[in-house]
Coordinates of N, CA and C in Angstrom, one line a residue:
X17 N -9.3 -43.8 7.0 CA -8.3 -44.5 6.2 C -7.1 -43.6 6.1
X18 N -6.3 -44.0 6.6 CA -5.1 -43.5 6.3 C -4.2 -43.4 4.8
X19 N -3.6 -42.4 5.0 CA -3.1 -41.4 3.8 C -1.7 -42.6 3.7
X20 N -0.9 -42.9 2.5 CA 0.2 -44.0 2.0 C 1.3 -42.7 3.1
X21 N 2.2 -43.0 3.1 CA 3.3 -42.6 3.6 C 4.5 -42.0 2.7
X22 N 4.0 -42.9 1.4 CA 5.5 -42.6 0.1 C 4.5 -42.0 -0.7
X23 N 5.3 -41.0 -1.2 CA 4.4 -40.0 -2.3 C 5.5 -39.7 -3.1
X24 N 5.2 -39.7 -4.6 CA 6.4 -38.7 -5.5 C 6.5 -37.1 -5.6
X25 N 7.4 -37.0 -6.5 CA 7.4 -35.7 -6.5 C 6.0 -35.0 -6.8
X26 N 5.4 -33.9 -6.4 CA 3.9 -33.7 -6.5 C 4.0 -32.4 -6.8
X27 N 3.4 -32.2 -8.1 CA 3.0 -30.8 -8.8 C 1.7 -30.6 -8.7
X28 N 0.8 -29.9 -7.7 CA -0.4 -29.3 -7.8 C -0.5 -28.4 -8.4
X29 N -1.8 -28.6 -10.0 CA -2.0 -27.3 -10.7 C -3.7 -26.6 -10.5
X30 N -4.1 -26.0 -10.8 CA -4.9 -25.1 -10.6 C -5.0 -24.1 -11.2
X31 N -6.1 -23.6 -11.3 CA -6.3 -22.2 -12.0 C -7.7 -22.0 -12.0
X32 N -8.5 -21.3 -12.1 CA -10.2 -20.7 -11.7 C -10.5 -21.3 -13.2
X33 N -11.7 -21.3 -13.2 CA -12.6 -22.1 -14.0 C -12.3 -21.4 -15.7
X34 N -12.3 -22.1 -16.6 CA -11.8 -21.4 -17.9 C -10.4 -20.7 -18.0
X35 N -9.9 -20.9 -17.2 CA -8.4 -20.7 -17.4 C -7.5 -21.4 -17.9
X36 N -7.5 -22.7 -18.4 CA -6.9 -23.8 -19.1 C -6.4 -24.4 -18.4
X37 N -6.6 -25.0 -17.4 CA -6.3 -26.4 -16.9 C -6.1 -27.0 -17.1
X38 N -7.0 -27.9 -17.9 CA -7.4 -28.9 -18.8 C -6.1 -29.2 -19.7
X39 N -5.9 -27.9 -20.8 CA -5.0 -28.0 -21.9 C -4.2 -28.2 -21.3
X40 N -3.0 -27.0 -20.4 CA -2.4 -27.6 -19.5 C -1.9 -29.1 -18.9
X41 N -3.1 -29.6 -18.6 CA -2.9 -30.9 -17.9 C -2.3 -31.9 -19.4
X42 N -2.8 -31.4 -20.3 CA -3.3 -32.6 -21.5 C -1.7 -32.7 -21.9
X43 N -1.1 -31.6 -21.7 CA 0.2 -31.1 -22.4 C 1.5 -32.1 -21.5
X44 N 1.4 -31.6 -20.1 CA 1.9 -32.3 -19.6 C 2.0 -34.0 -19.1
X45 N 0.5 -34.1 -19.5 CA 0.3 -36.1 -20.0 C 1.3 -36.1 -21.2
X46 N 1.2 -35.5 -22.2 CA 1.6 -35.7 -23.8 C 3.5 -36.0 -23.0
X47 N 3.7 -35.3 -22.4 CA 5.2 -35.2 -22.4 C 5.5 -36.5 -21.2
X48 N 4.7 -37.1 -20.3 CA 4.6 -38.2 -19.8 C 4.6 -37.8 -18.5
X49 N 4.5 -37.0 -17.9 CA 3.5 -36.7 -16.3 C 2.5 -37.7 -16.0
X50 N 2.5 -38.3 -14.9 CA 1.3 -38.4 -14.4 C 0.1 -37.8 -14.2
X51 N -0.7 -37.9 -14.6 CA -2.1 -36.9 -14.3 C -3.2 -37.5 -13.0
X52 N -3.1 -36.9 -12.1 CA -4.4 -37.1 -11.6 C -5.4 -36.3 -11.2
X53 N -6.5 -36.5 -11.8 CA -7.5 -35.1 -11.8 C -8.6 -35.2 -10.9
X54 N -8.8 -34.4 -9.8 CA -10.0 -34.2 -8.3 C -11.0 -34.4 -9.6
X55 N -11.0 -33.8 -10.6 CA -12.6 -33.5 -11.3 C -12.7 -35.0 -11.8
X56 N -12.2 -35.5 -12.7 CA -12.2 -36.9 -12.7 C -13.0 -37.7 -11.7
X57 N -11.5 -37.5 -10.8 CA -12.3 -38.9 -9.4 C -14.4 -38.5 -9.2
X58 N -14.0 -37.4 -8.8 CA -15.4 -36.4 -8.7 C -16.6 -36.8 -9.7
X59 N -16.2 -37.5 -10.8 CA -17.2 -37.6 -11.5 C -17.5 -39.2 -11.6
X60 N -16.3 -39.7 -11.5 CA -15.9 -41.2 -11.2 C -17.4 -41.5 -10.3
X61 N -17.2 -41.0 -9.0 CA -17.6 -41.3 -7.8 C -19.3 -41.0 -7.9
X62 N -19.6 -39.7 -8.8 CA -21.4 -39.2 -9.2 C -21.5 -39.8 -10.3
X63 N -20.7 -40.7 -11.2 CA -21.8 -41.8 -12.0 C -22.0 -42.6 -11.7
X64 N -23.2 -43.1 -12.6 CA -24.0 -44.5 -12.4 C -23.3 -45.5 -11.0
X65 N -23.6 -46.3 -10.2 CA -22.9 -47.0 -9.8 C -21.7 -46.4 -8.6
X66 N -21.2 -45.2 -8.9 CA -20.3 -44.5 -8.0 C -20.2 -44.4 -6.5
X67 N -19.2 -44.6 -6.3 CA -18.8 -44.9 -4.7 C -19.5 -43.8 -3.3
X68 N -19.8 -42.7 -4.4 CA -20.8 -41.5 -3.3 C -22.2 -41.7 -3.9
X69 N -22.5 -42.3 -4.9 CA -24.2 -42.0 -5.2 C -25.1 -42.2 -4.2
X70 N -24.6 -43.5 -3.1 CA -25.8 -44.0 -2.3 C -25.9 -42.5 -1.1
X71 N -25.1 -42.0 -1.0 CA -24.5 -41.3 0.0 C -25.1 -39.8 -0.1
X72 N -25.3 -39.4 -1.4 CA -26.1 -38.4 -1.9 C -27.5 -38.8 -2.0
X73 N -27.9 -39.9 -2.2 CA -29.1 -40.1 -2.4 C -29.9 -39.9 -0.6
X74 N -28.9 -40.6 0.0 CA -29.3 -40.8 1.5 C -29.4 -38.8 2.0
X75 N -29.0 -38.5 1.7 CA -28.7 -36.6 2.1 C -29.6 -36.0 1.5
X76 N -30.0 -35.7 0.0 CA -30.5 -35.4 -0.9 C -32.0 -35.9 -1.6
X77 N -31.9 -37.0 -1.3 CA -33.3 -37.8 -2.0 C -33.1 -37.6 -3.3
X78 N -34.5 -38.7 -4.0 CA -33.8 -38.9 -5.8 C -34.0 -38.3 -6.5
X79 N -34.6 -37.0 -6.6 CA -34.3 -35.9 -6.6 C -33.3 -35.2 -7.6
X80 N -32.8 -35.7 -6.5 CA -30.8 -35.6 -7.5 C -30.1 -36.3 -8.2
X81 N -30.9 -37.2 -8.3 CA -30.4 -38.6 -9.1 C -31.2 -38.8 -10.0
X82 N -30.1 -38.9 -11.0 CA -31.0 -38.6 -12.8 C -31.4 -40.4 -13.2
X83 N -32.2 -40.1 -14.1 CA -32.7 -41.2 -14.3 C -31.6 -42.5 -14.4
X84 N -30.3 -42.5 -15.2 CA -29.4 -43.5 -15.4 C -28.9 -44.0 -14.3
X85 N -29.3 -43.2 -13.1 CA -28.2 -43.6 -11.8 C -27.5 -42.6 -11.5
X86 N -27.3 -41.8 -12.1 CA -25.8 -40.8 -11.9 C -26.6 -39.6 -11.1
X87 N -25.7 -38.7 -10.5 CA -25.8 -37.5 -10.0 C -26.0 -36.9 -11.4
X88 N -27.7 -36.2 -10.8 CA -28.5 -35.1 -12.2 C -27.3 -33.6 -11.4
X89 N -26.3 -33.5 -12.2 CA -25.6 -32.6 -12.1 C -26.0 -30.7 -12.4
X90 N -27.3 -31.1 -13.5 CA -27.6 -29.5 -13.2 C -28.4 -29.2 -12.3
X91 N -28.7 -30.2 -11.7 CA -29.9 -30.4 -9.8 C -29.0 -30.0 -9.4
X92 N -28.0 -30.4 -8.9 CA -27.3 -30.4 -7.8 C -26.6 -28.4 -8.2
X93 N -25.8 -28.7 -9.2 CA -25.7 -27.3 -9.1 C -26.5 -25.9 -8.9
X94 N -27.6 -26.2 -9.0 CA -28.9 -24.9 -8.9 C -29.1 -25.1 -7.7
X95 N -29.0 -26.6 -7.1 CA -28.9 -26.4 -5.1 C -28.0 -26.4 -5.0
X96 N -27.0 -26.2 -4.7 CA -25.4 -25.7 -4.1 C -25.9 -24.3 -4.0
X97 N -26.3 -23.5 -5.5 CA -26.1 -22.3 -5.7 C -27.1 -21.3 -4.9
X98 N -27.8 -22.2 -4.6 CA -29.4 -21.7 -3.8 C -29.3 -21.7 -2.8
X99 N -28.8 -22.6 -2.1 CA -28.5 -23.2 -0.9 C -27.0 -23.7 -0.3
X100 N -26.3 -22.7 0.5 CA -25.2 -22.7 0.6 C -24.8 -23.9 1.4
X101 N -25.7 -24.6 2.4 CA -25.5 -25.6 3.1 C -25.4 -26.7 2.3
X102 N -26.1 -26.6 1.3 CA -26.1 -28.0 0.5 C -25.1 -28.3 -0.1
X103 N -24.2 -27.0 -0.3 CA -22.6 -27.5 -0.9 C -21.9 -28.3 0.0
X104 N -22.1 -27.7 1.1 CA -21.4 -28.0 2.5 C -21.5 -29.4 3.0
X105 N -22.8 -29.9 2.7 CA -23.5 -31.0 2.8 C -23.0 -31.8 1.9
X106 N -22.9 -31.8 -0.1 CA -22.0 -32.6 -1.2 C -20.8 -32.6 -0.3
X107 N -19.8 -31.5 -0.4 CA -18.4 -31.4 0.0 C -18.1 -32.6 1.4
X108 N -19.0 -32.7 1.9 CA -18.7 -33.6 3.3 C -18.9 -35.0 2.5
X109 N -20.0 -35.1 1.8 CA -19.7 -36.5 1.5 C -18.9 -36.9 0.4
X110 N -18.0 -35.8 -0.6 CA -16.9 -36.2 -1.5 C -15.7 -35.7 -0.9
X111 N -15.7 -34.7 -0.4 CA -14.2 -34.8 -0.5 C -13.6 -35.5 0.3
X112 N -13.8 -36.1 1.4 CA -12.9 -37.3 2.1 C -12.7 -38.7 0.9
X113 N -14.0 -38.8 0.1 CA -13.6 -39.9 -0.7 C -12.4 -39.3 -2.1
X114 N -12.2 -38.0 -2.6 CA -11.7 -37.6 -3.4 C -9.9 -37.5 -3.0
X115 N -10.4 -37.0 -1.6 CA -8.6 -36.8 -1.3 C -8.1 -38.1 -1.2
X116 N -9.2 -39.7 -0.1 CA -8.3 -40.8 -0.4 C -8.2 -41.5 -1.9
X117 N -8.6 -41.2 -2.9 CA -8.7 -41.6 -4.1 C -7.5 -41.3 -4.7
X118 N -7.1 -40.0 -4.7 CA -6.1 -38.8 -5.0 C -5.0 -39.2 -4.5
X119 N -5.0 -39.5 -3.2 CA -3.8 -40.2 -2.4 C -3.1 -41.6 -3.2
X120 N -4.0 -42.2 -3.1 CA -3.6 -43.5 -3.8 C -3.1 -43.3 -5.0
X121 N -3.9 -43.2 -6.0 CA -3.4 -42.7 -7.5 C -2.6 -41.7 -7.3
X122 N -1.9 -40.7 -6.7 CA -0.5 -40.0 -6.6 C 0.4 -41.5 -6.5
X123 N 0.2 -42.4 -5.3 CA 1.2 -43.1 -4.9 C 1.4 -44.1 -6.2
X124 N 0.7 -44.4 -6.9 CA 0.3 -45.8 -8.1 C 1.1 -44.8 -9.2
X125 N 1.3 -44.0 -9.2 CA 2.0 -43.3 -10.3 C 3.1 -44.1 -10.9
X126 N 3.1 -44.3 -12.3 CA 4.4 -44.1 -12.7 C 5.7 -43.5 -13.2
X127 N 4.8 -42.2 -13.8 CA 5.5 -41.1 -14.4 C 6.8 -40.5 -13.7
X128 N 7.6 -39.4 -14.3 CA 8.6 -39.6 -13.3 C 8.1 -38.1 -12.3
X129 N 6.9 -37.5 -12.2 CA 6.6 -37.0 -11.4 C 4.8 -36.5 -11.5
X130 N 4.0 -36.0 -10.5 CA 2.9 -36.3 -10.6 C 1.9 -34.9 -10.8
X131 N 1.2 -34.5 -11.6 CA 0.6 -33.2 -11.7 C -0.5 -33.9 -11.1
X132 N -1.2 -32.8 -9.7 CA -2.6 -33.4 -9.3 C -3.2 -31.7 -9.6
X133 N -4.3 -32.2 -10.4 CA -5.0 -31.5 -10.6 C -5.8 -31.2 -9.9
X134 N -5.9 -30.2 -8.8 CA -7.5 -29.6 -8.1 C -7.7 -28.0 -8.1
X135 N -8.9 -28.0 -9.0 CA -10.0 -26.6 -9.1 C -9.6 -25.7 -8.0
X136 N -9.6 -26.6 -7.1 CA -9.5 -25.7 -5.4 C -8.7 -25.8 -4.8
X137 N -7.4 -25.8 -5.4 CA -6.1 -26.6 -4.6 C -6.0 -25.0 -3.3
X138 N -6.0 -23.9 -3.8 CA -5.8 -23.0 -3.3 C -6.8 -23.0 -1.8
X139 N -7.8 -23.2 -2.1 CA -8.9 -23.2 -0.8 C -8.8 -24.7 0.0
X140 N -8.1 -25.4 -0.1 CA -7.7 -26.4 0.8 C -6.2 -26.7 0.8
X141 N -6.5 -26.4 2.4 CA -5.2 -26.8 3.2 C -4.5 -27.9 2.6
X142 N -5.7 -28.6 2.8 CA -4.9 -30.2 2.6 C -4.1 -31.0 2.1
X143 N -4.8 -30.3 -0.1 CA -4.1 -30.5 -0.8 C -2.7 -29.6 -1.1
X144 N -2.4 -28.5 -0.5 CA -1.2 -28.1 -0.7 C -0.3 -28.2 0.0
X145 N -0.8 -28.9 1.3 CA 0.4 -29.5 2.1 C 1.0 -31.1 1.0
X146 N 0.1 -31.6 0.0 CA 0.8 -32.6 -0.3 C 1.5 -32.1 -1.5
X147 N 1.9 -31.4 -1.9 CA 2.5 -30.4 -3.1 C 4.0 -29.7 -2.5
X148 N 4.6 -30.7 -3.7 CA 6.1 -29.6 -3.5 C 6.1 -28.7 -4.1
X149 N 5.5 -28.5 -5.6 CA 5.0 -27.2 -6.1 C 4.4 -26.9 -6.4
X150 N 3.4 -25.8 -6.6 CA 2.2 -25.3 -7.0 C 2.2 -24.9 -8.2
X151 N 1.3 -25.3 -9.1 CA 1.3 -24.2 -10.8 C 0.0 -23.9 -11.0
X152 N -0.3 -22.6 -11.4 CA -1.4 -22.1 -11.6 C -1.7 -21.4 -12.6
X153 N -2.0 -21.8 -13.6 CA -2.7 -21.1 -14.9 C -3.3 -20.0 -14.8
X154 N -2.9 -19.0 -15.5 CA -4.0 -17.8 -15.1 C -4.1 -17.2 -16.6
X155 N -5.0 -16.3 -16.6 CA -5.5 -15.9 -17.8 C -6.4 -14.8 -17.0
X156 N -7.0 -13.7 -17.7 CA -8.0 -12.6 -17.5 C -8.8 -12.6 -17.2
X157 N -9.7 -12.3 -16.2 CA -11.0 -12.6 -16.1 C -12.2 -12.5 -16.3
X158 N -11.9 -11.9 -17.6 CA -12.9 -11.8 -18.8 C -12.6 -12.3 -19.6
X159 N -11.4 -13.4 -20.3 CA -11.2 -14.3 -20.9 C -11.4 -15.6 -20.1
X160 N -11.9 -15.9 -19.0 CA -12.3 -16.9 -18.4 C -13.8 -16.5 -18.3
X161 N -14.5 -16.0 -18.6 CA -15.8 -16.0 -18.5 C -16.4 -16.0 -20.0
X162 N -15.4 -15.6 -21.2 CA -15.6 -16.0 -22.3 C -15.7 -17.2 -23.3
X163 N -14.3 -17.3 -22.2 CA -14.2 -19.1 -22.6 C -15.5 -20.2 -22.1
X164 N -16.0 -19.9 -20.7 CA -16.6 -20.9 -20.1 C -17.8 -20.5 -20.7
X165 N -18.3 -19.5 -21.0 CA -19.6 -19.3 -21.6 C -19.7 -19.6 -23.3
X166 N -18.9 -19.7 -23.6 CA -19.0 -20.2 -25.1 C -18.5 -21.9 -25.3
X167 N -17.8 -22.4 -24.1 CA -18.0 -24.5 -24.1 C -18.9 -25.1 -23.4
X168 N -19.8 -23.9 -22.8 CA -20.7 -24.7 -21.8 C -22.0 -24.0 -22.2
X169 N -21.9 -22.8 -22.3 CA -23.3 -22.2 -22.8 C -23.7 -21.9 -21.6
X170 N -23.4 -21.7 -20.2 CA -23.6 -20.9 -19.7 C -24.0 -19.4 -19.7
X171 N -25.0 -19.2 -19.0 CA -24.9 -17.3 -18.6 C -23.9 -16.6 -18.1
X172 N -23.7 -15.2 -18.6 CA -22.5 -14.8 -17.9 C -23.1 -14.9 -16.2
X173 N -23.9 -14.4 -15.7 CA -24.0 -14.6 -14.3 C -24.2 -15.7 -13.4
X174 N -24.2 -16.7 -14.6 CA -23.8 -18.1 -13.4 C -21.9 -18.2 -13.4
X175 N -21.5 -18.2 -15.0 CA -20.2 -18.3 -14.6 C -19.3 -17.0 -13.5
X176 N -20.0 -15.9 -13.6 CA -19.4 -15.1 -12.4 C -19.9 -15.8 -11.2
X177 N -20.9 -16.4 -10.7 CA -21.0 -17.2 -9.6 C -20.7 -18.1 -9.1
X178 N -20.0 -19.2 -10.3 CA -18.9 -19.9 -10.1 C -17.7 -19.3 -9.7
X179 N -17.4 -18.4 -10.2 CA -16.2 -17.6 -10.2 C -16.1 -16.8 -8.3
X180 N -17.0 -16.5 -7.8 CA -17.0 -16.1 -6.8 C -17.2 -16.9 -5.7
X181 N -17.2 -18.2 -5.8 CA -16.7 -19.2 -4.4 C -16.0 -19.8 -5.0
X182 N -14.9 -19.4 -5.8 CA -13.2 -19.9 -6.0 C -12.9 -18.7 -5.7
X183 N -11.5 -19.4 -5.0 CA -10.2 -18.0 -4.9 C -10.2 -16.9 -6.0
X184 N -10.0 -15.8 -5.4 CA -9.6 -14.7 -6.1 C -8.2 -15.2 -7.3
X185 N -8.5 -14.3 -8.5 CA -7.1 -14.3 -9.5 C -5.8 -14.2 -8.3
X186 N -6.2 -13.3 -7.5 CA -4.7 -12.7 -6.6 C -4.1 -13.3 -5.9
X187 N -5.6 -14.0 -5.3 CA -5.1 -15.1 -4.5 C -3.9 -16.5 -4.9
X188 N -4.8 -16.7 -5.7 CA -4.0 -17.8 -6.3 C -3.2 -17.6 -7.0
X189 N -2.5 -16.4 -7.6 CA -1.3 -16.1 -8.2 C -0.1 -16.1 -6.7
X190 N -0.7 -15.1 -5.6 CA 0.1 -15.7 -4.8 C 0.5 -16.9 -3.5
X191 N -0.3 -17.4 -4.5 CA 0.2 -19.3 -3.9 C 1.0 -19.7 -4.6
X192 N 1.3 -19.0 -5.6 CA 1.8 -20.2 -7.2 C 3.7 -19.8 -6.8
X193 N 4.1 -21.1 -7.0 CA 5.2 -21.1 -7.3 C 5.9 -20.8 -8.9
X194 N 4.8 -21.5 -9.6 CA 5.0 -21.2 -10.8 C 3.7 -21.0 -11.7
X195 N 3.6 -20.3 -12.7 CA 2.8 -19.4 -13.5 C 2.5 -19.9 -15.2
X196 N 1.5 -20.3 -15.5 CA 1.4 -20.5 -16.9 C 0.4 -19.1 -17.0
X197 N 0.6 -18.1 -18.2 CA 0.2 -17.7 -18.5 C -0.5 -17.7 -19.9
X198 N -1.6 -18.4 -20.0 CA -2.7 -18.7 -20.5 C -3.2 -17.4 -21.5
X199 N -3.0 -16.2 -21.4 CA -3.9 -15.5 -22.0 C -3.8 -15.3 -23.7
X200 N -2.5 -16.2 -24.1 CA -2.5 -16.2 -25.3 C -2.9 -17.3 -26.0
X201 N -2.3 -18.0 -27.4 CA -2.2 -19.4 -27.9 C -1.9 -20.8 -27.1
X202 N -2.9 -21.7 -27.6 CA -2.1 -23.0 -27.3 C -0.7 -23.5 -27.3
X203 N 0.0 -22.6 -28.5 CA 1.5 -23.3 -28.7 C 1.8 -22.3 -27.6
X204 N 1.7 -20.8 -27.1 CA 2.3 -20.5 -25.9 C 2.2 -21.4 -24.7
X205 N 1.1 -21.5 -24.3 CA 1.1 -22.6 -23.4 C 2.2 -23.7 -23.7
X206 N 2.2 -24.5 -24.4 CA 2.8 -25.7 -24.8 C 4.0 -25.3 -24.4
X207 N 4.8 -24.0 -24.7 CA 6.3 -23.8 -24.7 C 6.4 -23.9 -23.1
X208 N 5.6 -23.5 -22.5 CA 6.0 -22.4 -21.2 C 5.8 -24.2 -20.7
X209 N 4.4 -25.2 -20.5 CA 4.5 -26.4 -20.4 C 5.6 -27.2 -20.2
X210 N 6.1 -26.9 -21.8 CA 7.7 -27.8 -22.0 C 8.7 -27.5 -21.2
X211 N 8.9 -26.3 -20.8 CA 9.9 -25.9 -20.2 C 9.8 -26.0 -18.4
X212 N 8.7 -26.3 -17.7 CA 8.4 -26.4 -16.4 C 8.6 -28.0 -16.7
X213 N 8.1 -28.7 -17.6 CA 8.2 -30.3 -17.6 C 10.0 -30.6 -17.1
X214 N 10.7 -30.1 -17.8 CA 12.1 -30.0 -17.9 C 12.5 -29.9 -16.3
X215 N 12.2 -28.9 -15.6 CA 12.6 -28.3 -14.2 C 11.6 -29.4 -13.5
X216 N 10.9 -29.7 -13.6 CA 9.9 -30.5 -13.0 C 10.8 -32.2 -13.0
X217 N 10.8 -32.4 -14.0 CA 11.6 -33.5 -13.8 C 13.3 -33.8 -13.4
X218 N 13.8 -32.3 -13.4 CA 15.0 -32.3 -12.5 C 15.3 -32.7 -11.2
X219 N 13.8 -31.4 -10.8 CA 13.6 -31.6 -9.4 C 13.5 -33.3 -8.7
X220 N 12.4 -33.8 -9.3 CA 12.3 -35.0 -8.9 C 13.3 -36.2 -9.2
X221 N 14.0 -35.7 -9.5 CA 15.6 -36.9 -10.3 C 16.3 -36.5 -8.6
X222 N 16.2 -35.6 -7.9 CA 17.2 -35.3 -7.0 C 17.0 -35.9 -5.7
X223 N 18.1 -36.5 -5.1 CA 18.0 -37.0 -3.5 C 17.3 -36.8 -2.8

């Protein structure tokens, strides 16, 4: 399936796991961005009824499929983590459905420009070819291992294991065109937010 041809202005954000994304994202809905979020579609597609369940069930057996129908998501995560093929194996059967998902809802936008949210924008090509700018939240990386262990209740050595098949902090600082620096308050964020919204929607006002 081919990719639409018209796209808007496209802000890919990102940042490693517990680094505020999320808020981020929430901030720039508040101010009227478009939001489209890979984790969304991603989950969209592993519940009940979802356009990859038959697909994982066919690869995986049911196994991995929790009683409601949906992808049993802490299965699957302890196999990815076990089993490095098995990510490889998920990743093949979502992400062709996530990027044409992504595609579409960039193009269905109405906002006057579009934040696509992907975890991994950095580790695929793909999505940063469709990005005129890149933003990347960063914060310390021991206040991202604080944070994710105290809203999820994770172990610290699973979220360091998360943490090490995403991009390095460095890496992704130097992809970023532009920088939210996360390591303080919400209202910091918010400002630094407001003020990329501003530039953000200049850009896209222009010829």
């Amino acid at each position: 399936m081919s990719e639409p041809s018209f796209r808007p202005f496209i802000v890919g954000l990102t940042g490693g796991i517990g680094s505020g994304k999320s808020a981020a994202a929430e901030r720039f809905a508040a101010l009227g961005a478009s939001i489209v979020d890979t984790d969304q579609i991603a989950h969209t597609l592993t519940a009940a009824g979802g356009g990859a369940i038959e697909a994982i069930r066919r690869s995986f057996g049911d196994a991995l499929i929790a009683t409601d129908g949906s992808l049993d998501r802490a299965a699957m995560r302890a196999r990815v983590f076990a089993q490095p093929a098995a990510r490889q194996q998920l990743e093949a059967i979502l992400h062709p459905m996530i990027r044409a998902e992504s595609a579409r809802l960039c193009c269905a936008a109405s906002g006057p420009y579009v934040i696509l949210a992907v975890p991994l924008l950095v580790e695929s090509g793909s999505y940063r070819e469709r990005c005129d700018r890149i933003c990347v939240v960063d914060c310390p990386e021991t206040q991202q291992i604080e944070r994710v262990m105290a809203r999820s209740g994770l172990p610290e050595s699973q979220v360091r294991a998360i943490m090490a098949v995403q991009a390095s902090r460095a890496d992704r600082l130097a992809a970023a065109d532009d920088i939210i620096d996360n390591s303080g308050s919400l209202a910091a964020l918010q400002r630094q937010v407001d003020a990329l919204h501003s530039a953000y929607c200049a850009a896209a006002a222009r010829p």
